[in-house]
XYZ file of C-alpha atoms in Angstrom:
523
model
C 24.024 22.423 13.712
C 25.124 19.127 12.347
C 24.341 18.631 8.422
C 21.014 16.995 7.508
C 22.767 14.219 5.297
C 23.276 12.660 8.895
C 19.988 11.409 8.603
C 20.671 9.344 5.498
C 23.031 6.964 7.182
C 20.726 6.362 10.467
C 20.811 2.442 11.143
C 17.393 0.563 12.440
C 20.826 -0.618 15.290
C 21.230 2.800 15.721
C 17.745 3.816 15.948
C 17.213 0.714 18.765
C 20.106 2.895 20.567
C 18.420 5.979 20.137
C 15.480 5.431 21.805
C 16.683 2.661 23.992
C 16.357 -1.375 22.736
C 13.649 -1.939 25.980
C 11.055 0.572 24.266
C 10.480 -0.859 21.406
C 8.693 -4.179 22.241
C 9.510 -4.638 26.186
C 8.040 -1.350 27.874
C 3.920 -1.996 28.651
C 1.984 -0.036 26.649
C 0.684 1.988 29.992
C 4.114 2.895 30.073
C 4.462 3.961 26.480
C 0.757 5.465 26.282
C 1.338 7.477 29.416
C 0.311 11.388 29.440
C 3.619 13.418 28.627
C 1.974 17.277 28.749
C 5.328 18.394 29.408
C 6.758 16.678 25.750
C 9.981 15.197 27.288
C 9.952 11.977 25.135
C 10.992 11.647 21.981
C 9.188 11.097 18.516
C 9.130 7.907 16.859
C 7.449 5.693 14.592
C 8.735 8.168 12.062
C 7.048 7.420 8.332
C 6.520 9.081 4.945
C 3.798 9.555 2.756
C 3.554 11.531 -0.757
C 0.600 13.994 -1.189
C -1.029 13.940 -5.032
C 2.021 14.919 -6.485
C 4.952 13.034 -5.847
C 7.020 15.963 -7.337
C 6.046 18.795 -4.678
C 4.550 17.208 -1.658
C 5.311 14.505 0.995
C 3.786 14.295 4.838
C 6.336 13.590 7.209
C 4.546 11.401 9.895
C 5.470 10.136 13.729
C 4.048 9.315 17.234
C 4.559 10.522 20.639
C 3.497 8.529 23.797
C 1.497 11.605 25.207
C 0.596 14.947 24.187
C 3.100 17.497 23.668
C 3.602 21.050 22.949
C 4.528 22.527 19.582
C 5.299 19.599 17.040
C 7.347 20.807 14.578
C 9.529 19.598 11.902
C 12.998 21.320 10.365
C 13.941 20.755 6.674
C 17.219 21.110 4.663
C 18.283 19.886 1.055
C 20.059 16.659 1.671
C 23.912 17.682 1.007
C 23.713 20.626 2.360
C 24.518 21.586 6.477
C 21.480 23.121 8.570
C 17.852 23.166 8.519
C 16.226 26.169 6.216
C 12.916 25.992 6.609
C 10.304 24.878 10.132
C 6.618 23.545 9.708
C 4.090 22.997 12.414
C 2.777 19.274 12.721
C -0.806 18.764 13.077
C -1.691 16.367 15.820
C -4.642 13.518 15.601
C -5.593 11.560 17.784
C -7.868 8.774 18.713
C -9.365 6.626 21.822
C -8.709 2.579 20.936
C -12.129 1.232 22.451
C -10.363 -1.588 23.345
C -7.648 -0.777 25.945
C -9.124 3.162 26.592
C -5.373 4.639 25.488
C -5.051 7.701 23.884
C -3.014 7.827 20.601
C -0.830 11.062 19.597
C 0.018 11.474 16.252
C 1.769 14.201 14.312
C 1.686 15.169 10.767
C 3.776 17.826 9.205
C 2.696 18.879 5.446
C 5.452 19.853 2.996
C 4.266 21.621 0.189
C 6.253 23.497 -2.766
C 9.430 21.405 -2.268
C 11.713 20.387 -6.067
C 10.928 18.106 -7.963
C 13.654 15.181 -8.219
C 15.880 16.532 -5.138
C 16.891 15.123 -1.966
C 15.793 16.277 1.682
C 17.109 15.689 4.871
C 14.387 16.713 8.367
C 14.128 16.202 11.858
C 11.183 15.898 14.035
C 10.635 17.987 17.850
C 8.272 19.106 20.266
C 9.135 21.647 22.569
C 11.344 19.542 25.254
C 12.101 16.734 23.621
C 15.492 15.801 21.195
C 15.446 14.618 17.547
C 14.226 12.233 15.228
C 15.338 12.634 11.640
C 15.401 11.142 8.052
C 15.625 11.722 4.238
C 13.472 11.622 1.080
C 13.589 12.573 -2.419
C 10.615 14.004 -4.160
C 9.853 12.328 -7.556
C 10.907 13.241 -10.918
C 8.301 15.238 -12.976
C 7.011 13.935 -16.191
C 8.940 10.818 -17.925
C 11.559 9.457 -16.083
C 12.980 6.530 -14.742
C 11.966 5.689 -11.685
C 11.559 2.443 -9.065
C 8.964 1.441 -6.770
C 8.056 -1.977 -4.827
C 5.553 -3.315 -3.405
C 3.955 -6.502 -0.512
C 1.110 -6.704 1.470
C 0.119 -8.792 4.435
C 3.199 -7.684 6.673
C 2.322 -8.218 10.275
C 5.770 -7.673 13.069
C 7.747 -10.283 14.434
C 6.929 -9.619 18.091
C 5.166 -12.711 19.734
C 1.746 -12.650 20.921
C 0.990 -9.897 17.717
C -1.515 -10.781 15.330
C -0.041 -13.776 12.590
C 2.787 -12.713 14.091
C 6.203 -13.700 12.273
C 10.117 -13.354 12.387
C 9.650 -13.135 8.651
C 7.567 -9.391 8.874
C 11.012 -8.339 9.912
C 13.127 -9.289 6.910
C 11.557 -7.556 4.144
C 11.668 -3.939 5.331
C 15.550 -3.822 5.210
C 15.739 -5.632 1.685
C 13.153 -3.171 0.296
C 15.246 -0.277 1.676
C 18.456 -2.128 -0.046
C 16.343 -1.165 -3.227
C 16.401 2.171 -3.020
C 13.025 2.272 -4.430
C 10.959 6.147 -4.798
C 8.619 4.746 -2.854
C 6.557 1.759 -1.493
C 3.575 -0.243 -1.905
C 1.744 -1.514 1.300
C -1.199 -3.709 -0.365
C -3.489 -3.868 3.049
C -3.329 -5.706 6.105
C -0.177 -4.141 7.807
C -0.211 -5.611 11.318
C -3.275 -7.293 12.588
C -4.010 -5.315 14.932
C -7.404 -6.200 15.497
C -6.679 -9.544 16.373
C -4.226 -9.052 18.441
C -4.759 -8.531 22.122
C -3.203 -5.104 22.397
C -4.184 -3.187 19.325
C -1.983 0.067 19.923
C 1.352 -2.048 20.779
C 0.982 -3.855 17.574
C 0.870 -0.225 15.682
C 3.468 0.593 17.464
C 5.148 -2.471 16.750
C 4.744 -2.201 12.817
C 5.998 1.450 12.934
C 9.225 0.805 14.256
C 9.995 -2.189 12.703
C 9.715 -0.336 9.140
C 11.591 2.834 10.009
C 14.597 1.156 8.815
C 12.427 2.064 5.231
C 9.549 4.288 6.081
C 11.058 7.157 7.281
C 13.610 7.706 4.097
C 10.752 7.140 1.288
C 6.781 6.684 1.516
C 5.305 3.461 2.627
C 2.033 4.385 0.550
C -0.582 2.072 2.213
C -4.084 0.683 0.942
C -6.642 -0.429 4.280
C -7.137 -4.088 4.387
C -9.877 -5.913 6.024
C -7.334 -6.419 9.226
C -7.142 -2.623 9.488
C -11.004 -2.624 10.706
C -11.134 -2.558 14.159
C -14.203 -2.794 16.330
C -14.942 0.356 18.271
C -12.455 2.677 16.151
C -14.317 4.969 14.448
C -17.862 4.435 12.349
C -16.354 2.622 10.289
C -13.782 0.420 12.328
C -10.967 2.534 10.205
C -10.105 4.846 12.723
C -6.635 3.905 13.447
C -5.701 3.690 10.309
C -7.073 6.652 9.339
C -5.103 8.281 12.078
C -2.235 7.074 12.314
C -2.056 7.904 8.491
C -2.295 11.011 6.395
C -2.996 10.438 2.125
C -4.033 12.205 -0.013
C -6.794 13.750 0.224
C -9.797 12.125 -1.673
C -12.318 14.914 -1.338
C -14.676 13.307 0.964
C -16.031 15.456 3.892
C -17.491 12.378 5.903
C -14.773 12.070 8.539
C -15.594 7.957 7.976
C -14.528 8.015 4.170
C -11.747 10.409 4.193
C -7.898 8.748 3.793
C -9.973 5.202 2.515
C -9.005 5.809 -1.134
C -6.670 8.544 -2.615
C -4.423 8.847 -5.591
C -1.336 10.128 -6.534
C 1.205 11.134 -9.467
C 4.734 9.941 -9.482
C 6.792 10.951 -13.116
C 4.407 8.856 -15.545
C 3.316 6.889 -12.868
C -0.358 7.657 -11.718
C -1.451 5.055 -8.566
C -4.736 4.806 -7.360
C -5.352 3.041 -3.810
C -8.667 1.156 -3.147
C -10.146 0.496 0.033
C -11.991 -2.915 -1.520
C -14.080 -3.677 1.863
C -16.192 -1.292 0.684
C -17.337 -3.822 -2.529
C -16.289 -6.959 -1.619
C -18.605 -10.020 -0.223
C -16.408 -11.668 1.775
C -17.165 -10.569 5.961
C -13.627 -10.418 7.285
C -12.934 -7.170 8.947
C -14.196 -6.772 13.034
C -17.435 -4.839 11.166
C -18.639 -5.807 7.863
C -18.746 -2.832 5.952
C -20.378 -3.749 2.412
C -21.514 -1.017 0.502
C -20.210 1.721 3.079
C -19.219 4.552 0.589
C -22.698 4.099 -1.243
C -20.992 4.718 -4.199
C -18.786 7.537 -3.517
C -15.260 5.300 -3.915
C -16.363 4.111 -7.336
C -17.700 7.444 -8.536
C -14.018 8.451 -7.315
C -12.465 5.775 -8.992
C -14.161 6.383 -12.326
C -13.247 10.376 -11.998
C -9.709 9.163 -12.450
C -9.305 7.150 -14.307
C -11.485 9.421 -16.845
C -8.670 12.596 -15.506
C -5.618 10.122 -16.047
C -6.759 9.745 -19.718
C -6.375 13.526 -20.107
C -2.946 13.700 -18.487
C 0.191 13.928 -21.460
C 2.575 12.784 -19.440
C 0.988 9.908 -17.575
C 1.605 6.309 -18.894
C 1.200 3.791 -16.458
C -1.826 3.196 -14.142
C -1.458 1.409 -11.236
C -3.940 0.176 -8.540
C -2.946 -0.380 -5.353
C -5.676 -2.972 -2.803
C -6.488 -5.788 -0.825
C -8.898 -7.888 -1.648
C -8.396 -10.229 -5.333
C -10.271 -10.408 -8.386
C -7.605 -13.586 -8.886
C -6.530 -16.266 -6.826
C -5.218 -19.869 -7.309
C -4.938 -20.796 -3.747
C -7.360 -22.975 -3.081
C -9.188 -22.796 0.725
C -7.746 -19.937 1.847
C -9.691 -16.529 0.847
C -10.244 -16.596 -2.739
C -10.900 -14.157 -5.361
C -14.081 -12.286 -4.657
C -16.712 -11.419 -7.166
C -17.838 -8.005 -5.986
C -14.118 -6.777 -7.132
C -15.154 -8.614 -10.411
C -18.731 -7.031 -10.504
C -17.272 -3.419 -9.332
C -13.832 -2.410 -10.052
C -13.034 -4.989 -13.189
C -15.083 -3.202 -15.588
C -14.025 0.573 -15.051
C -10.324 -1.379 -15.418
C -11.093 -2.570 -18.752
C -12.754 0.451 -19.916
C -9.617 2.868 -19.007
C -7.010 0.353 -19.566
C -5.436 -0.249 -16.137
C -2.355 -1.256 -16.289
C -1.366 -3.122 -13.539
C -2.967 -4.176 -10.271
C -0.859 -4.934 -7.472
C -2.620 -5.994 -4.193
C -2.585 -9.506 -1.453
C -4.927 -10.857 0.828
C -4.144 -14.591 -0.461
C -0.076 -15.096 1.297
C 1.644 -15.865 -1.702
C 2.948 -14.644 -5.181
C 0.846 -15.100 -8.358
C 0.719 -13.061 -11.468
C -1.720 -13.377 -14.161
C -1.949 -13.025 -17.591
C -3.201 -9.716 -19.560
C -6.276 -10.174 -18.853
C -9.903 -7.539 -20.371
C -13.371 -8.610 -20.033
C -15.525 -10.961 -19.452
C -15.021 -14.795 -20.179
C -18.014 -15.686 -22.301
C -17.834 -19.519 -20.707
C -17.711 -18.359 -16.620
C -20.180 -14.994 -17.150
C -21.726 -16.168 -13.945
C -18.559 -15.598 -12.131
C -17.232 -12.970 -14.313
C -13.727 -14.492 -14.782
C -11.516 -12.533 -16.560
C -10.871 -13.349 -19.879
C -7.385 -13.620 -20.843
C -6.133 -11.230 -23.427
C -2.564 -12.173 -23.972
C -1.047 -15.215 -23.103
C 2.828 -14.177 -22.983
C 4.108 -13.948 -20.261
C 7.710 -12.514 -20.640
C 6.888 -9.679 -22.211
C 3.519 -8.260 -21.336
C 1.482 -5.527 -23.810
C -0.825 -3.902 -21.011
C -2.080 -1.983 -23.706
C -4.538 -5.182 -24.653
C -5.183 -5.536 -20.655
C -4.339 -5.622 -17.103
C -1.955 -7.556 -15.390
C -2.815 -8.147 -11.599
C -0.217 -9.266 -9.023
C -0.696 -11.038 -5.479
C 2.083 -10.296 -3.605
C 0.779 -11.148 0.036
C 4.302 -12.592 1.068
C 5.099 -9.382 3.789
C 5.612 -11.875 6.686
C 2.445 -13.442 8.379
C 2.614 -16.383 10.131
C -0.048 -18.015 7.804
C 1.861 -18.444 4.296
C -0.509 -19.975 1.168
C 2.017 -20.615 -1.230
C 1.142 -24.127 -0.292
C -2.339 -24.270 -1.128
C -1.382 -23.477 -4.973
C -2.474 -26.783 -7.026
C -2.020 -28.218 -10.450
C -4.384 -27.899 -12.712
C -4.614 -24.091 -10.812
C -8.048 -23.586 -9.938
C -10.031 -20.623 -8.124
C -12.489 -20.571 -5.686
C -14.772 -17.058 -6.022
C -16.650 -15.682 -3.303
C -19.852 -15.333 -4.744
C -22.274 -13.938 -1.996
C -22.193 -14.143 2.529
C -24.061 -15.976 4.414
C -26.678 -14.268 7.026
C -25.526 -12.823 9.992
C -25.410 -15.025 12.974
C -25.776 -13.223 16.936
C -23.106 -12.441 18.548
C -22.620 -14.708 21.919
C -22.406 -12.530 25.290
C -18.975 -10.865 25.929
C -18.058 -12.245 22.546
C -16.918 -10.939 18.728
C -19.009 -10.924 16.253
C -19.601 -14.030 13.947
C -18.421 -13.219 10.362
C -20.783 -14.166 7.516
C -19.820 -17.579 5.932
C -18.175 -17.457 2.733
C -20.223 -19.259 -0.263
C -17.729 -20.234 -2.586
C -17.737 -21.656 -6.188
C -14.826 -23.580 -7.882
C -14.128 -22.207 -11.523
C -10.668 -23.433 -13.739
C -7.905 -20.743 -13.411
C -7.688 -19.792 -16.794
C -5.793 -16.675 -16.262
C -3.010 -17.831 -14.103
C 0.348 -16.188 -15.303
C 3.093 -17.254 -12.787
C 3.175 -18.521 -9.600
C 5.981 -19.115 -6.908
C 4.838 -21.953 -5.057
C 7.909 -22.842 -3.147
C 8.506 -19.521 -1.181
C 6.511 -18.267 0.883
C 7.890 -14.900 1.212
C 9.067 -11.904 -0.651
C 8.508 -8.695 -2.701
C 8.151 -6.956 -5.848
C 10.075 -4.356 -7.437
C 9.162 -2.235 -10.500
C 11.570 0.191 -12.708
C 10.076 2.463 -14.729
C 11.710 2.846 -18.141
C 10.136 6.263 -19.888
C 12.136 5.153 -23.206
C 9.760 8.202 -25.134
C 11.978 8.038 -27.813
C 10.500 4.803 -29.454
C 7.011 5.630 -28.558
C 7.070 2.837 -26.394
C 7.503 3.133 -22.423
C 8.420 -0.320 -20.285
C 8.637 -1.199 -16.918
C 10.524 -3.653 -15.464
C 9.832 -6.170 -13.266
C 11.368 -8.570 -10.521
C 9.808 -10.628 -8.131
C 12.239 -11.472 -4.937
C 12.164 -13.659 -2.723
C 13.197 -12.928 1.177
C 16.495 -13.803 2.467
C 15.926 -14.945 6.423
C 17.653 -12.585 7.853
C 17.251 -8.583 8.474
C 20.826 -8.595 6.532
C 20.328 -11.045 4.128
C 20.199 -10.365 0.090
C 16.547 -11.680 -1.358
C 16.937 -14.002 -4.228
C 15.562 -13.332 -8.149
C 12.276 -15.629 -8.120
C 11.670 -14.054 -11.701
C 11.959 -11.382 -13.965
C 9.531 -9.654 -16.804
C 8.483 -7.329 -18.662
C 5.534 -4.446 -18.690
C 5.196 -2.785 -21.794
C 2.557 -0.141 -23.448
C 2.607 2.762 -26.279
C 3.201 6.168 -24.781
C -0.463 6.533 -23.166
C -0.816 10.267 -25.045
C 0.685 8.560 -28.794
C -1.958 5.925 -28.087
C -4.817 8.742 -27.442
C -3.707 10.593 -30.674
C -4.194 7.452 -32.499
C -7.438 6.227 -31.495
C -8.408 10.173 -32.396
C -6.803 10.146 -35.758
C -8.506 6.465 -36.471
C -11.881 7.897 -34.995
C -11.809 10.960 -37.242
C -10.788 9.210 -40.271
C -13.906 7.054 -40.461
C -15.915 9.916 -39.652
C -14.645 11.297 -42.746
């Protein structure tokens, strides 16, 4: 058997050969979607996700135009020739209410793997040949480690929801990174406004295998990933086609919406912020759909991440923004503000990374409540540097919604930077016969962007990456930041748009403090 570490080197060109160049955007999706009961076709859409800990679990994920018998998946250590060790895939599936096709998908959980080592698998169902990649699990405790991170993605192929050559380019430049693993901040592909919902999956699955199937693409649902007819909620897809960790929930409707996981000092929590926000832009408007249960979740861990020793950094993962200078586009909504804000401040997030609005913006540290805009509840800045940020006095929340669309904001960023906040929906208007569904206007009011950090208002596209610097030793713990932005071209190198700095005591020094301070004027 040819050595795993094959895998490693597998080109998206020699993937298109693979599987044939005419399947991946010119076959109909009849064609594709077909039943296949005897499981001669091969996987694809291969993609990675960690399970709670990044150290000793990872779901190795895929799709299969049919059913098939006996998905399985063979794993090796990276350097090493053969395949030790065979787990049994689970198989989901779901009916899109749109076109009637079925959707397989497979799902093969590896627990008990090494921390900080290297894999190599392959993917099978009885009849069919290979599909393969790599992954390395993450380091335990403090280390160094990188991550990046864009939302609002769509695929290049025309006729696609906001569909753009652009969705194309950043997939390879991530993978150029190297990074641990990725941040997908909502709204992967449109599907639910395009006019064939499972093509575009498919679409935005093989487009990112260049990336997704050698380290986890670790996604938050946007409003575009509710889809009318799929599921309760309008998150079946999604929920599907995906497999996070789990969040505890036994509604079938909730589970996969939020989760959380640990990666070295690194603990990320994604938000699905439909669930609080006012705005109506999914295919269902889903306000208030968890009664409480994501926020009750939300608060358990952050309360839990305060007890962990070797946990430093806390990073949210979403949608939706609690800040935006972009002015008619979406705007920063004040159910985020009113919700999630306040459990940030109180267990000192450290950084929120998330898009929505199709541009880059940073803000400043930022805790609280802005005594002169309470009825908006703007943030109130904290620290105005902007260099070198102390997250420590508050949190620093990124928009990076440049992942491709064809619907870029960048241009809607004005001097002096204002906001517009999305303050309540207006009432529900009918839906017209054979038609969608009428979202709820926006109401909207206009406060000064006091918070506003950075902003890139020339490009339109790009990424984020993030390297964690443990640096124990001085009691201190960094990470380091660069904003890029996209090269046009799948080969092309991204340029620096900027460069900064995170920095915070060691979360566990800065617990032992407060106690020692707390104690002392007890005494």
């Amino acid at each position: 058997m040819a050595a795993p570490a094959r895998w490693n080197t597998l080109s998206r060109r020699a993937f298109v050969r693979a599987v044939g160049a005419g399947s991946l955007a010119l076959a109909t999706p009849a064609l594709w979607f077909q039943a296949d009961a005897a499981g001669t076709s091969d996987p694809e859409q291969l993609h990675l996700q960690f399970g709670r800990d990044a150290s000793r679990e990872v779901v190795v994920s895929w799709a299969t135009a049919g059913p098939v018998r006996h998905p399985r998946l063979r794993l090796g250590l990276q350097h090493e020739p053969g395949f030790g060790r065979t787990v049994p895939a689970e198989t989901r599936t779901y009916v899109d209410a749109k076109s009637g096709m079925e959707i397989f998908t497979h799902h093969a959980h590896l627990d008990g793997l090494e921390a900080d080592t290297s894999y190599a698998y392959e993917v099978f169902h009885d009849g069919s040949g290979t599909q393969g990649g790599s992954f390395s699990t993450a380091p335990r405790g403090r280390a160094p480690l990188r991550f990046t991170s864009f939302g609002d993605q769509a695929t290049p192929e025309t006729g696609n929801g906001l569909a753009s050559i652009w969705s194309s380019y950043n997939p390879p430049q991530v993978e150029r990174m190297q990074p641990l693993f990725h941040l997908l901040n909502g709204d992967l592909c449109y599907a639910n406004i395009s006019p064939d919902r499972p093509n575009t999956w498919r679409d935005f699955f093989l487009d990112n295998e260049v990336s997704a199937r050698f380290r986890p693409w670790m996604p938050a649902a946007g409003n575009h990933e509710n889809e009318v007819g799929n599921g309760r909620l309008g998150f079946g897809a999604y929920q599907t086609r995906f497999s996070v960790p789990d969040n505890g929930e036994h509604d079938p409707a909730l589970r996969g919406m939020w989760y959380t996981f640990k990666a070295g000092s690194v603990r990320v929590i994604s938000l699905n912020n439909d669930d609080v926000c006012l705005q109506d832009a999914g295919d269902n408007y889903v306000h208030g759909y968890s009664q409480g249960a994501q926020k009750r979740f939300l608060e358990r861990t952050l309360q839990l991440a305060q007890l962990e020793d070797d946990v430093d950094w806390i990073v949210v993962c979403m949608h939706q923004v609690a800040i935006s200078s972009a002015l008619n586009f979406n705007g920063a909504d004040l159910g985020i503000r009113r919700e999630w804000l306040p459990l940030f401040d109180k267990y000192g997030v450290d950084l929120v990374v998330c898009g929505h609005e199709h541009h880059f913006e940073r803000s400043l540290a930022v805790r609280g409540v802005d005594p002169a805009s309470v009825a908006t509840l703007r943030p109130r800045v904290a620290d105005s540097r902007t260099d070198v940020v102390d997250t420590s006095k508050g949190t620093v929340h990124m928009v990076i919604g440049g992942g491709g669309t064809s619907a870029p904001s960048n241009q809607l960023l004005t001097d002096p930077p204002q906001c517009q906040v999305i303050v309540d929906a207006g009432p529900q208007l009918p839906t017209p016969p054979g038609g969608a569904r009428p979202h709820r206007t926006p109401i909207k009011t206009t406060e000064d962007a006091t918070w506003v950090g950075t902003r890139d208002k020339v490009h339109s596209y790009g990424f984020a990456s993030f390297d964690v610097d443990p640096d124990a030793d001085s009691g201190r713990t960094r990470i380091h930041v660069k904003i890029w932005d996209t090269a046009p071209s799948p080969t092309g190198e991204p340029t620096l748009f900027e460069a900064f700095t995170l920095e915070r005591p060691l979360r566990g020094l800065q617990r032992h403090h407060a106690e020692v301070a707390e104690t002392g004027a007890q005494v």
